[in-house]
CSV table of C-alpha atoms (C1' of nucleotides) in Angstrom, one decimal:
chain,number,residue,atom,x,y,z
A,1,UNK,CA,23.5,-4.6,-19.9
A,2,UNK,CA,26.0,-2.0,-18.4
A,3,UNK,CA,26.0,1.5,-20.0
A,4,UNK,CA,29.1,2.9,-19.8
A,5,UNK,CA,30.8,0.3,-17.3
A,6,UNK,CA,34.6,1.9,-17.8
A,7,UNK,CA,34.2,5.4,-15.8
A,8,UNK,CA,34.7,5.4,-12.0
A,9,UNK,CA,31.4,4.0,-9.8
A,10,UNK,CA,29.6,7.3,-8.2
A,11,UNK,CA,26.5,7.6,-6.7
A,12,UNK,CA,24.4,8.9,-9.2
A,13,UNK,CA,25.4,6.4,-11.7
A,14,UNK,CA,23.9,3.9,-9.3
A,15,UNK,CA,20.6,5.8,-8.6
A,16,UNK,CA,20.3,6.2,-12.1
A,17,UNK,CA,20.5,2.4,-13.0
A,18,UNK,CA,18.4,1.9,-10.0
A,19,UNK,CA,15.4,4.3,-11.4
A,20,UNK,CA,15.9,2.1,-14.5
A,21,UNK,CA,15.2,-0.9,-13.2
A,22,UNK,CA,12.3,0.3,-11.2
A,23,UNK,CA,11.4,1.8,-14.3
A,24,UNK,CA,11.6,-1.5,-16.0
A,25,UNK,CA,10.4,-4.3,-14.2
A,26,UNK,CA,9.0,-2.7,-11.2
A,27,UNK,CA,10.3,-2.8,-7.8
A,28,UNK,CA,10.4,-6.3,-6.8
A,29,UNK,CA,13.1,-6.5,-9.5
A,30,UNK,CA,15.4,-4.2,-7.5
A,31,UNK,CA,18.2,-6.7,-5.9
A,32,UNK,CA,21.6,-5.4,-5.2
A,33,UNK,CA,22.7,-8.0,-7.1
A,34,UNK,CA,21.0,-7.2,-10.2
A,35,UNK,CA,21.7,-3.7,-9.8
A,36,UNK,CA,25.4,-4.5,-9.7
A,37,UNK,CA,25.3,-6.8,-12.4
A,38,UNK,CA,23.9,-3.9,-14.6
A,39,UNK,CA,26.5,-1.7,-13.4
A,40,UNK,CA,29.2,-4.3,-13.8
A,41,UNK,CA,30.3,-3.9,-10.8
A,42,UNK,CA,30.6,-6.1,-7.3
A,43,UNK,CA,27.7,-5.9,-5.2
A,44,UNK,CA,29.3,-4.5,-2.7
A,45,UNK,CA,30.2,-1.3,-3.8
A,46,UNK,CA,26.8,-0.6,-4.1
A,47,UNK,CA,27.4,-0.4,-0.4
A,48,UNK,CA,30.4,2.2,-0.1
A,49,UNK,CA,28.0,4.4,-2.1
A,50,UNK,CA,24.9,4.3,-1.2
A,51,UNK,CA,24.8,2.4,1.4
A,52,UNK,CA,22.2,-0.5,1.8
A,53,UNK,CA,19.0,-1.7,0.4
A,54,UNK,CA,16.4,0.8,2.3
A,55,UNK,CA,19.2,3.7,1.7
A,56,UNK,CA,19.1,3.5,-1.7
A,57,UNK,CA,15.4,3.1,-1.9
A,58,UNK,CA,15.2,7.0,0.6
A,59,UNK,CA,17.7,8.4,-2.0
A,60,UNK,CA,15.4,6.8,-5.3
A,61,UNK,CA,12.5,7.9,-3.6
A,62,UNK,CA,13.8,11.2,-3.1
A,63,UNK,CA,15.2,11.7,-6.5
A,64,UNK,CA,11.5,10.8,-8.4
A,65,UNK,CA,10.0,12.9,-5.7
A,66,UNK,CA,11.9,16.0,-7.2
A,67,UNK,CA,11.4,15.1,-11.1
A,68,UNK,CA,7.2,15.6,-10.5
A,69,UNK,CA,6.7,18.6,-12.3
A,70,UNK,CA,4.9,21.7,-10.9
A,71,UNK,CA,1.5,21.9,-10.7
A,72,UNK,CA,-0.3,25.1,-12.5
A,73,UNK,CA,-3.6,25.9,-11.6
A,74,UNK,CA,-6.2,26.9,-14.0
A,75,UNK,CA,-10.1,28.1,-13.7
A,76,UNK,CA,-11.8,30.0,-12.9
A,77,UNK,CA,-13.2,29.6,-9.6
A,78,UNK,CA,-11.0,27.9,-6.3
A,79,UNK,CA,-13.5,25.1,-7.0
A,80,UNK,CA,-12.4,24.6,-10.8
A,81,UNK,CA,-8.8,25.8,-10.2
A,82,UNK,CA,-8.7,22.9,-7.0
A,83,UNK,CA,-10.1,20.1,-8.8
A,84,UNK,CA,-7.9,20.9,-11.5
A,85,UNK,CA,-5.0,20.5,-9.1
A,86,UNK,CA,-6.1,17.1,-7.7
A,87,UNK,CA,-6.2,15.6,-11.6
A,88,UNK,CA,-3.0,16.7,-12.5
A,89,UNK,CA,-1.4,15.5,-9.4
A,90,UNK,CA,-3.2,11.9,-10.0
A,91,UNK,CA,-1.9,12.4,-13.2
A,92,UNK,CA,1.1,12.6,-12.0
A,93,UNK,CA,1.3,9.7,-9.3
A,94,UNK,CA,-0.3,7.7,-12.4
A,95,UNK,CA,2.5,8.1,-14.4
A,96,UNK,CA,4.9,7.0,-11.9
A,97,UNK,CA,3.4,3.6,-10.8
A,98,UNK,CA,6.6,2.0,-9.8
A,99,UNK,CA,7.4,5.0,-7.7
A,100,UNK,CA,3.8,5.1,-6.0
A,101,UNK,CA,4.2,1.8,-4.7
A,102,UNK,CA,8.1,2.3,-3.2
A,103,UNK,CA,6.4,5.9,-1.7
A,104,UNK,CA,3.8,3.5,-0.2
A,105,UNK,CA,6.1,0.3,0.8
A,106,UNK,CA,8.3,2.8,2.4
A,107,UNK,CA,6.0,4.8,4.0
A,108,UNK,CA,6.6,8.4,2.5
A,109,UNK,CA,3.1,8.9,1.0
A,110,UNK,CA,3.3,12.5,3.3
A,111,UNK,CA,6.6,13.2,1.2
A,112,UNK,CA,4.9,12.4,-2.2
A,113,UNK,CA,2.5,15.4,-1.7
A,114,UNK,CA,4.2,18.5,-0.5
A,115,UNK,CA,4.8,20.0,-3.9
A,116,UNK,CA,1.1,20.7,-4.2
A,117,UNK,CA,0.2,21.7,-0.5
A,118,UNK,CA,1.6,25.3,-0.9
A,119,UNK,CA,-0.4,25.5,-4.1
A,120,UNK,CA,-3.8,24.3,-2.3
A,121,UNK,CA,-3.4,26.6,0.7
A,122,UNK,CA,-3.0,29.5,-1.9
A,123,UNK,CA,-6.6,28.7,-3.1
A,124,UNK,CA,-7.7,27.8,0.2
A,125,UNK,CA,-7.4,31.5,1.0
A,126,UNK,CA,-8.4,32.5,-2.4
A,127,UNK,CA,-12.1,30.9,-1.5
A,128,UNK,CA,-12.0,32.8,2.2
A,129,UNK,CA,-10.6,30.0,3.8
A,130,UNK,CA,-8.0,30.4,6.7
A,131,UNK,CA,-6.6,29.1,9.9
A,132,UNK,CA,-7.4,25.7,10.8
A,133,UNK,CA,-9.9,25.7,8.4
A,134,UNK,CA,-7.7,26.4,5.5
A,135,UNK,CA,-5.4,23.3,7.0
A,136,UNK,CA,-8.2,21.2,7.3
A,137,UNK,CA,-9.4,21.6,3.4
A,138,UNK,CA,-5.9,21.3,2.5
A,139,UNK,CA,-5.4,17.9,4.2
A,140,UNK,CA,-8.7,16.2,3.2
A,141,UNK,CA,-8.2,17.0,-0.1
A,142,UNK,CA,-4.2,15.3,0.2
A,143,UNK,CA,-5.7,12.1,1.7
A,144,UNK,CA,-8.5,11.8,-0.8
A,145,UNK,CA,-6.0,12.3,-3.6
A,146,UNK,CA,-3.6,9.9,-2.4
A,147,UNK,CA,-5.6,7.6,-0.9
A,148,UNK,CA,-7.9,7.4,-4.4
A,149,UNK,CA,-4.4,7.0,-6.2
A,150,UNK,CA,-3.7,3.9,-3.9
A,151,UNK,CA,-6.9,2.0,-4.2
A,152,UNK,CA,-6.9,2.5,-8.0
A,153,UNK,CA,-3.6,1.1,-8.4
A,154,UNK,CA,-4.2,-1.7,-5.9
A,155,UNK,CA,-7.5,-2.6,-8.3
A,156,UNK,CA,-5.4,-2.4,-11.4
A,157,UNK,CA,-2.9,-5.0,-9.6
A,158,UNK,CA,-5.6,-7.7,-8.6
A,159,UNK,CA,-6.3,-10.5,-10.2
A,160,UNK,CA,-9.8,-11.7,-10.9
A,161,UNK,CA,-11.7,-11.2,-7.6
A,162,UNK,CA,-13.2,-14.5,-6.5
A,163,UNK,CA,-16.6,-13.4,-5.5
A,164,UNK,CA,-16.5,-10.0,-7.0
A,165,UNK,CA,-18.5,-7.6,-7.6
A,166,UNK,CA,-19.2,-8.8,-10.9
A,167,UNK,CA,-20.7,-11.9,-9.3
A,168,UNK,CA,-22.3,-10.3,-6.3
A,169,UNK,CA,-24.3,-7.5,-8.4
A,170,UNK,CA,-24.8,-10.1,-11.6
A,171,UNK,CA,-28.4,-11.6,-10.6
A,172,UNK,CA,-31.5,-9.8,-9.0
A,173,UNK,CA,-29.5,-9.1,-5.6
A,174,UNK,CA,-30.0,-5.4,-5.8
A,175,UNK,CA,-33.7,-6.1,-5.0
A,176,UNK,CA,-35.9,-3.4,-7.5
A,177,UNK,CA,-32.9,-1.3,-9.1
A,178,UNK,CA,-31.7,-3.0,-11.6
A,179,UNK,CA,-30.0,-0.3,-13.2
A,180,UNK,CA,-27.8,-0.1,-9.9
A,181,UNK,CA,-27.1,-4.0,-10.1
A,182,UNK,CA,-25.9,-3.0,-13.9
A,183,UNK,CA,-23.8,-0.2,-12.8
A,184,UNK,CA,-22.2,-2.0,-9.9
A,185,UNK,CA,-21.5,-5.1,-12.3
A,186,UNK,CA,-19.5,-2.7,-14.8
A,187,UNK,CA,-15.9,-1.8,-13.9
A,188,UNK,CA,-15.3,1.2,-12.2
A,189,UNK,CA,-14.4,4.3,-14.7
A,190,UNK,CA,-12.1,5.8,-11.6
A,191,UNK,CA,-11.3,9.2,-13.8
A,192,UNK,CA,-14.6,9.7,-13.3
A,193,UNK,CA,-15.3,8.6,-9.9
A,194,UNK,CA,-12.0,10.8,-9.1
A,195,UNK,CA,-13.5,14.1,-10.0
A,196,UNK,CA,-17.0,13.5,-8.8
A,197,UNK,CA,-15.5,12.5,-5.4
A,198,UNK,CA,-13.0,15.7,-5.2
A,199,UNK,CA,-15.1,18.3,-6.7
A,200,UNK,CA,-17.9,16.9,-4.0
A,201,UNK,CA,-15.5,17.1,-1.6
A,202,UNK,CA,-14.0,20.7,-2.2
A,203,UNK,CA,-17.9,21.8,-3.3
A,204,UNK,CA,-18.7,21.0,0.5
A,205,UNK,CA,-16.0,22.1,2.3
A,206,UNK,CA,-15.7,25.6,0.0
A,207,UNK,CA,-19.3,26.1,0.7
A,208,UNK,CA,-19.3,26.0,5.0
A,209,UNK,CA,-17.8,29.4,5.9
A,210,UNK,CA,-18.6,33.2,4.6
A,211,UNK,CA,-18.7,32.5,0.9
A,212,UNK,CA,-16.6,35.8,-0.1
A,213,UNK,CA,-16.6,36.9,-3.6
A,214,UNK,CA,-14.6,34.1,-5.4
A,215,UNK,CA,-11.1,35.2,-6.8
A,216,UNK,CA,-8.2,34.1,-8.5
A,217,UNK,CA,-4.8,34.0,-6.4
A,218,UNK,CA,-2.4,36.2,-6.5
A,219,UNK,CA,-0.3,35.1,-8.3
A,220,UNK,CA,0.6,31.9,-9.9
A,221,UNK,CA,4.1,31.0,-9.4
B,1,UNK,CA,6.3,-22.5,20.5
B,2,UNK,CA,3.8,-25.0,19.2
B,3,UNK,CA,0.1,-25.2,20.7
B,4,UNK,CA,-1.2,-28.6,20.9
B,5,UNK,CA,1.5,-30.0,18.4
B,6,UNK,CA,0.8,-34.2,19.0
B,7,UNK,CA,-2.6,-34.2,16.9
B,8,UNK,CA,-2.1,-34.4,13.1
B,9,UNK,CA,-1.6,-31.3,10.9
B,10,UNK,CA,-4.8,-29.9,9.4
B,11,UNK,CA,-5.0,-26.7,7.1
B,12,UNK,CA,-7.2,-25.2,10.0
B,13,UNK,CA,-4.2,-25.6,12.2
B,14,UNK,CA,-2.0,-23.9,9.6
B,15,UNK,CA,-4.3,-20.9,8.8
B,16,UNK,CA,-4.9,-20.4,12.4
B,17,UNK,CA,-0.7,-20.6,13.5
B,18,UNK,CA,-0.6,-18.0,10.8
B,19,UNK,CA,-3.0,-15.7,11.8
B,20,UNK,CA,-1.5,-15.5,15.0
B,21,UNK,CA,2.2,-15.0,13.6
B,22,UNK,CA,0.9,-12.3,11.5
B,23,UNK,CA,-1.3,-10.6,14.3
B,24,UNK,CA,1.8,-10.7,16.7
B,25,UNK,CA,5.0,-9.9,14.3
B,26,UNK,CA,3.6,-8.8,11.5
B,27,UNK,CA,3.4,-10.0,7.9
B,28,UNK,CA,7.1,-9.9,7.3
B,29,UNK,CA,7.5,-12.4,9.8
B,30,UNK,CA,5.1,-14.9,8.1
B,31,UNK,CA,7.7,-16.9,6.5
B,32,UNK,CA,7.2,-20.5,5.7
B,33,UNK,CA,10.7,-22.0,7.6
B,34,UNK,CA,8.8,-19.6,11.2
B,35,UNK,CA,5.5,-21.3,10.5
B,36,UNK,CA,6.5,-24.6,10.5
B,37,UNK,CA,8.5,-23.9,13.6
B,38,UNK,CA,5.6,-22.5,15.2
B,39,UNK,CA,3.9,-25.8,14.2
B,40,UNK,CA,6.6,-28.2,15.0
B,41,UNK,CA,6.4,-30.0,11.6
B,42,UNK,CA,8.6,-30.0,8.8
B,43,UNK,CA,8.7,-26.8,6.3
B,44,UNK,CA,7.5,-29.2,3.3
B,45,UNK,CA,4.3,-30.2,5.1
B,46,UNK,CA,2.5,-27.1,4.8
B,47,UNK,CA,2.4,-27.1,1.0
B,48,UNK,CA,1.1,-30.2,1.0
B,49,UNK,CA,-2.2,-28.9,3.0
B,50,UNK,CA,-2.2,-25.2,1.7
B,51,UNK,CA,0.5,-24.8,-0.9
B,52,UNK,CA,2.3,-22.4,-1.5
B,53,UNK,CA,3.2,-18.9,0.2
B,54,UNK,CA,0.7,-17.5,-2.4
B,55,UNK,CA,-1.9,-19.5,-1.7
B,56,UNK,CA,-1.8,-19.4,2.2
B,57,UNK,CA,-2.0,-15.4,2.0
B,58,UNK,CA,-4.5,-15.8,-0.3
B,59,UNK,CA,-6.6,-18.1,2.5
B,60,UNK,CA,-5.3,-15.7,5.4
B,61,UNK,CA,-7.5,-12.7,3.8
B,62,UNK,CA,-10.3,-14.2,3.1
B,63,UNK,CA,-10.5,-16.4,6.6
B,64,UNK,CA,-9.8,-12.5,8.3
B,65,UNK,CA,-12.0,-10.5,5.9
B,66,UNK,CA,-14.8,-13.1,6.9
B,67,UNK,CA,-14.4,-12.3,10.2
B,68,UNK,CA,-15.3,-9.0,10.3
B,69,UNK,CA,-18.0,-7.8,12.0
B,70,UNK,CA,-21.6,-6.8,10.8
B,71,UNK,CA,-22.1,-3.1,10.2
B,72,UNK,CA,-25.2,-2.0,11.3
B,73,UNK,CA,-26.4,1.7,10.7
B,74,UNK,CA,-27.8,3.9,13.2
B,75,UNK,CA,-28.9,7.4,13.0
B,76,UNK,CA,-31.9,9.3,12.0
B,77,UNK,CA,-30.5,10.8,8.8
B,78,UNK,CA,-29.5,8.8,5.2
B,79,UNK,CA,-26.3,11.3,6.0
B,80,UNK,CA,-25.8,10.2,9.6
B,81,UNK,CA,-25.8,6.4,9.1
B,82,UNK,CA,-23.6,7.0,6.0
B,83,UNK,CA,-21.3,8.3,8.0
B,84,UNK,CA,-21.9,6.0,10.8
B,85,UNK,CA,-21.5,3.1,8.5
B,86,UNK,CA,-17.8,5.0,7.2
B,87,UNK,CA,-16.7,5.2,11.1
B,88,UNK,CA,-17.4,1.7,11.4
B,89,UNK,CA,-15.7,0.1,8.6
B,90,UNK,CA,-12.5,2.1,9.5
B,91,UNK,CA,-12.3,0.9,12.9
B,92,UNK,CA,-12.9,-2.5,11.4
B,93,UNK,CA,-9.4,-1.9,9.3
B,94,UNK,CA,-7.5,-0.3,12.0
B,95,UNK,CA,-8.7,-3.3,14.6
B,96,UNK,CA,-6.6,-5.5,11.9
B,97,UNK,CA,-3.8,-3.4,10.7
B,98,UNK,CA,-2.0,-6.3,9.6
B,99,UNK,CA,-4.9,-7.3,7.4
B,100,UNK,CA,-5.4,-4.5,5.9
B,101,UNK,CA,-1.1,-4.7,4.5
B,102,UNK,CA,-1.8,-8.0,3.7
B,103,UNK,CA,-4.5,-7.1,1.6
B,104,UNK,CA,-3.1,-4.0,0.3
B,105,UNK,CA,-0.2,-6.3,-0.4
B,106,UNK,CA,-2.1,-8.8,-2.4
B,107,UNK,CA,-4.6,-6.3,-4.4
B,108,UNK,CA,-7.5,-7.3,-2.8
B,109,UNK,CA,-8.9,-4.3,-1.0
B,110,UNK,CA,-11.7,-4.0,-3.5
B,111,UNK,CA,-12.6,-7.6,-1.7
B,112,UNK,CA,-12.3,-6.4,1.9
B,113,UNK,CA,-15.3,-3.5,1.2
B,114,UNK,CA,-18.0,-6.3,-0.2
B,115,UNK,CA,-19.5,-6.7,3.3
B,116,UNK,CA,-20.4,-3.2,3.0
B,117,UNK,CA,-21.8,-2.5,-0.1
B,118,UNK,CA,-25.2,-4.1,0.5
B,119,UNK,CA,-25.4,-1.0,3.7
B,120,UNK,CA,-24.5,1.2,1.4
B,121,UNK,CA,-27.0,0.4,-1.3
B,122,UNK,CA,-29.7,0.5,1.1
B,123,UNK,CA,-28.6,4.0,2.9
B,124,UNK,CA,-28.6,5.7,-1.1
B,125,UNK,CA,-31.9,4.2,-2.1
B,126,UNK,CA,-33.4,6.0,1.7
B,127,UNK,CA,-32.1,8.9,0.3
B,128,UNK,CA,-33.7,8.8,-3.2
B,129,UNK,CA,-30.7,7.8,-5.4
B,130,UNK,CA,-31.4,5.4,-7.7
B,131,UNK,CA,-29.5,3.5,-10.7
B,132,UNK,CA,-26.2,4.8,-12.0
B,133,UNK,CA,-26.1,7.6,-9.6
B,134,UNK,CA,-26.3,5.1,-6.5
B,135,UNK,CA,-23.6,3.6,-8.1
B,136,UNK,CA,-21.2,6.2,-7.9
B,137,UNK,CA,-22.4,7.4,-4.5
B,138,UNK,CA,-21.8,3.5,-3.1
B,139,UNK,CA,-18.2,3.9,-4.9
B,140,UNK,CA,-17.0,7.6,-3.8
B,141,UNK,CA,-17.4,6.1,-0.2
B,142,UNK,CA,-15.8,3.1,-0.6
B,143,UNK,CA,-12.9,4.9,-1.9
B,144,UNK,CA,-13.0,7.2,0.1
B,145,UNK,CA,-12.8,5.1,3.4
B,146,UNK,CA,-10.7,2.7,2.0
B,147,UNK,CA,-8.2,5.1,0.6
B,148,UNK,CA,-7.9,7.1,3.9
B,149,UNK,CA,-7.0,4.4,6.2
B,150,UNK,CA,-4.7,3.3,3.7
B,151,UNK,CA,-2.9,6.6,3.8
B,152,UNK,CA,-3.6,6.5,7.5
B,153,UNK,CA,-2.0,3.4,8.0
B,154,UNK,CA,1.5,4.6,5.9
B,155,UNK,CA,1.5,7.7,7.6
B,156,UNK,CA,1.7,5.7,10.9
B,157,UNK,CA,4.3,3.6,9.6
B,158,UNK,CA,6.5,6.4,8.1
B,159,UNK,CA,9.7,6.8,10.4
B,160,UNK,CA,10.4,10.9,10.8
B,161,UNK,CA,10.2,12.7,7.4
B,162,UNK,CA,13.1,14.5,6.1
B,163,UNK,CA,11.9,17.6,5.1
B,164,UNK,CA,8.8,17.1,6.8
B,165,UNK,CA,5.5,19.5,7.2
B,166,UNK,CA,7.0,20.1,10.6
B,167,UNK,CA,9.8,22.0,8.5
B,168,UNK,CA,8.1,23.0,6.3
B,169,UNK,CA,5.6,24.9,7.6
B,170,UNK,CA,7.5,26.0,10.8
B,171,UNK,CA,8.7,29.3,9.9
B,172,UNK,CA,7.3,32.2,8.7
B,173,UNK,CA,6.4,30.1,5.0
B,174,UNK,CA,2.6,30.8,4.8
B,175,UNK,CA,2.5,34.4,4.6
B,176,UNK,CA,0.1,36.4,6.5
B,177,UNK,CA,-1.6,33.3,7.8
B,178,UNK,CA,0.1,32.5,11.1
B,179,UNK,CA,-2.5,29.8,12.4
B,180,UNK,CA,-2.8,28.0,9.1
B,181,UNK,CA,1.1,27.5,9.4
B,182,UNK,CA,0.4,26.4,12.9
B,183,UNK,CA,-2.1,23.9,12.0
B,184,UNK,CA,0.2,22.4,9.2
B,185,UNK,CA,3.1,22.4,11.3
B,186,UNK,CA,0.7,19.9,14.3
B,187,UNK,CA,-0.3,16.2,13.5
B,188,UNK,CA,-2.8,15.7,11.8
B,189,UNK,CA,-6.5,14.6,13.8
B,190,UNK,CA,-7.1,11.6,11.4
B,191,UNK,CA,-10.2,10.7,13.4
B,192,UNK,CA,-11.4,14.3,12.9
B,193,UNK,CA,-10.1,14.7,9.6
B,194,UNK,CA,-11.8,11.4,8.5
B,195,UNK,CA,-15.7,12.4,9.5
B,196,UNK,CA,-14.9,16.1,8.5
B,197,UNK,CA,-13.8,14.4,4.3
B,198,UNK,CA,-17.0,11.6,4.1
B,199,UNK,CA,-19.1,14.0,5.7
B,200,UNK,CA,-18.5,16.7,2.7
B,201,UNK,CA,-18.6,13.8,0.3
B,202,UNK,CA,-22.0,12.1,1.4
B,203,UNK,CA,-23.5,15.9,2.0
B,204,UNK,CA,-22.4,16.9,-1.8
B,205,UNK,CA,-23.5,13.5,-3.6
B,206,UNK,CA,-26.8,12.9,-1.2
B,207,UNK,CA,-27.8,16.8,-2.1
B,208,UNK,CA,-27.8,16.9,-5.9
B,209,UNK,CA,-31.4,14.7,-6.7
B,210,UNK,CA,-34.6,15.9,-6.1
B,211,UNK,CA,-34.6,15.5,-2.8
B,212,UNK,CA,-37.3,13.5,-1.6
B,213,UNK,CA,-38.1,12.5,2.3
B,214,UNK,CA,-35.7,11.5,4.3
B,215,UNK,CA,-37.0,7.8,5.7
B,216,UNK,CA,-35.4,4.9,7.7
B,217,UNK,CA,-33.9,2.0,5.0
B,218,UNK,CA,-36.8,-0.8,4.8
B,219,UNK,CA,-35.3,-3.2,7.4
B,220,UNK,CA,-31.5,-3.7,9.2
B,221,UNK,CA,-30.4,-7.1,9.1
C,1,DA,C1',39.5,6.3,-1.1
C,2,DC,C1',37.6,2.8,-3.6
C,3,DC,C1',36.7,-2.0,-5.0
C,4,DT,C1',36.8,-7.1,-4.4
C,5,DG,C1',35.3,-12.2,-3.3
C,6,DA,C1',34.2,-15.2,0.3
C,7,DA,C1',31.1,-16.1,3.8
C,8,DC,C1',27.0,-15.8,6.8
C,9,DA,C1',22.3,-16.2,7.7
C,10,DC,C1',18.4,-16.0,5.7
C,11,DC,C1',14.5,-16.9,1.9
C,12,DG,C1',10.6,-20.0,-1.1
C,13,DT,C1',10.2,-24.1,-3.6
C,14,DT,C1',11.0,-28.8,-5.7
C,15,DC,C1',11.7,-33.5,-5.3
C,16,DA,C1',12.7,-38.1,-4.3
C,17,DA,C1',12.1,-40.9,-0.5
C,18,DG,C1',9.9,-42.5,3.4
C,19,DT,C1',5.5,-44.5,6.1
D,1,DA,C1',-2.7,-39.9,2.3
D,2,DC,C1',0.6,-37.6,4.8
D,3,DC,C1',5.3,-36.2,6.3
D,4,DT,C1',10.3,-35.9,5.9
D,5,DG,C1',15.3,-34.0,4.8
D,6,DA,C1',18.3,-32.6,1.3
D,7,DA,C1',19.1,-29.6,-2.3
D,8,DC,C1',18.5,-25.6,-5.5
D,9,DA,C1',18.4,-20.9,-6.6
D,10,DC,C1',17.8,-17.0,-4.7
D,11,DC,C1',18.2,-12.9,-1.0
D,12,DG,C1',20.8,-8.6,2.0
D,13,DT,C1',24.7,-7.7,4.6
D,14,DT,C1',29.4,-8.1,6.8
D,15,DC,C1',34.2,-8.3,6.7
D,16,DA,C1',38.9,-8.9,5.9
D,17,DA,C1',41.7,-8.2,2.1
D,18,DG,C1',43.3,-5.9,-1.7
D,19,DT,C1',45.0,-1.5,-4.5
DNA sequence: ACCTGAACACCGTTCAAGT
DNA sequence: ACCTGAACACCGTTCAAGT
């Protein structure tokens, strides 16, 4: 399954097979010996490299990091133009499931969002926000992102729950709302938990200071 | 290492051996060859009592998520005891750190929030939602907490980042905003952080009905 | 400078054999 | 019913040896 096996080993030939067996078959499936068995190679070249296993996961990591693709806000108001943000950049993560969960394992969540902090603290000040305020919107809205991201792909990974909410909401239970005990018996629709979270989020936190007259950045990069 | 190991083996005596390997080392060191040294019994006899590695994780969770502690609201406000609630169940996850990876792990953290549903449901129908709209409000929390101490936890775990916000946002790099920068460049204040995000939340989704009294929830088991 | 195979110290799991 | 050791098919990593 080698492409190209005859040209010299280099680095980025090995990254590259790497990302396509993450891409493939997800992460568990990345042994150095598979890895060198695609590149037709001994496994321990992979070593002279890249170095070992959690090196070449940094350097993957890194690499997918850089391919996201920039975020461009649109809206109207910081409200619009922030929620609008947080779905592309779930969007984003989304598309990338393999690489979410090496972010996570490895511990680089932090890393994962950086390209869209600059971008937030530009409409941070755009809605009159600043200082440790500003930081503080900025971060909340990071960890909601992210931390939504995580528990959606964690639900899409389980199994059938064994007393679930299915079970747990199926009877009576809910005492005199059954139209709650209905809702909580359906499976989630996260896209649209996702925006009713963030745009209450940003709603609330957007709202607390001065309330200047809302507009757009200055410019978008 | 072994406690008591002349009696015969029971799965009790596995599952407990295991907890404590996992509360001491960590999940990584839970490995079927350490267990059974910790046990003093061949490696073989614990898949006879609990099968396989699967299936003893699988027990682990549910023997730790059982031992969680009640969560009892307090506070005069729906919005207070939501909150209250929120605070509670995250220092329920970070008391058991290595629950909450072993759960991650396994895609069970939908399972690990059940206990706290019921409160939940109670504290929206004090505050006048009802049906669908409870739903969502029981949901945005639940992601919400769960998603933040799973960031929490990475962010914890993450050795020094590369080019990290310290970097990033040490120089000059956020314009005319100097204590912004400062702010970015600082660790964050999870704690903080934490109330600040599921306070906005709760404030945003509790204020859009029509508002009726605020009263306590009927009774607090 | 680059690549190799052999070897080491680990894994989880199966299975036939014991009592 | 319960427990055992041997064996299998995997891991990541090191290291001396090649060119």
């Amino acid at each position: 399954m080698a492409s190209g096996a005859r040209s010299a080993l280099t680095r980025e030939a090995v990254l590259e097979a790497a990302a396509a067996l993450v891409r493939r078959h997800g992460p568990d499936a990345l042994t150095m010996r598979a890895l060198a068995a695609d590149l037709g190679t001994a496994v321990t070249s992979i070593y002279w490299h890249v170095g070992g296993r959690e090196a070449l996961l940094d350097a993957l990591v890194e690499r997918t990091v850089a391919e996201l693709g920039e975020i461009r806000p649109s809206g109207r108001t910081p409200e619009q133009r922030v929620v609008g943000v947080a779905r592309e950049l779930r969007r984003q993560l989304r598309d990338h499931p393999h690489l979410v969960a090496l972010v996570h394992e490895r511990g680089l969540t932090e890393r994962m969002f950086l390209p869209a902090q600059r971008v937030l603290v530009r409409e941070a000040h755009a809605a009159g926000l600043r200082g440790a305020r500003a930081a503080e919107f900025v971060r909340a809205v990071q960890f909601q992102v992210v931390g939504h991201v995580l528990v959606e792909r964690n639900r899409e990974r389980a199994p059938v729950q064994q007393p679930g909410e299915r079970e747990l909401w199926g009877s009576q239970a809910a005492g005199d709302d059954p139209a709650l005990a209905r809702a909580l018996a359906r499976p989630v629709d996260t896209e649209r938990l996702f925006v009713t979270a963030v745009r209450a989020l940003v709603r609330s936190l957007l709202a607390r200071p001065s309330r200047l007259p809302t507009r757009a950045p200055d410019s978008v990069a």
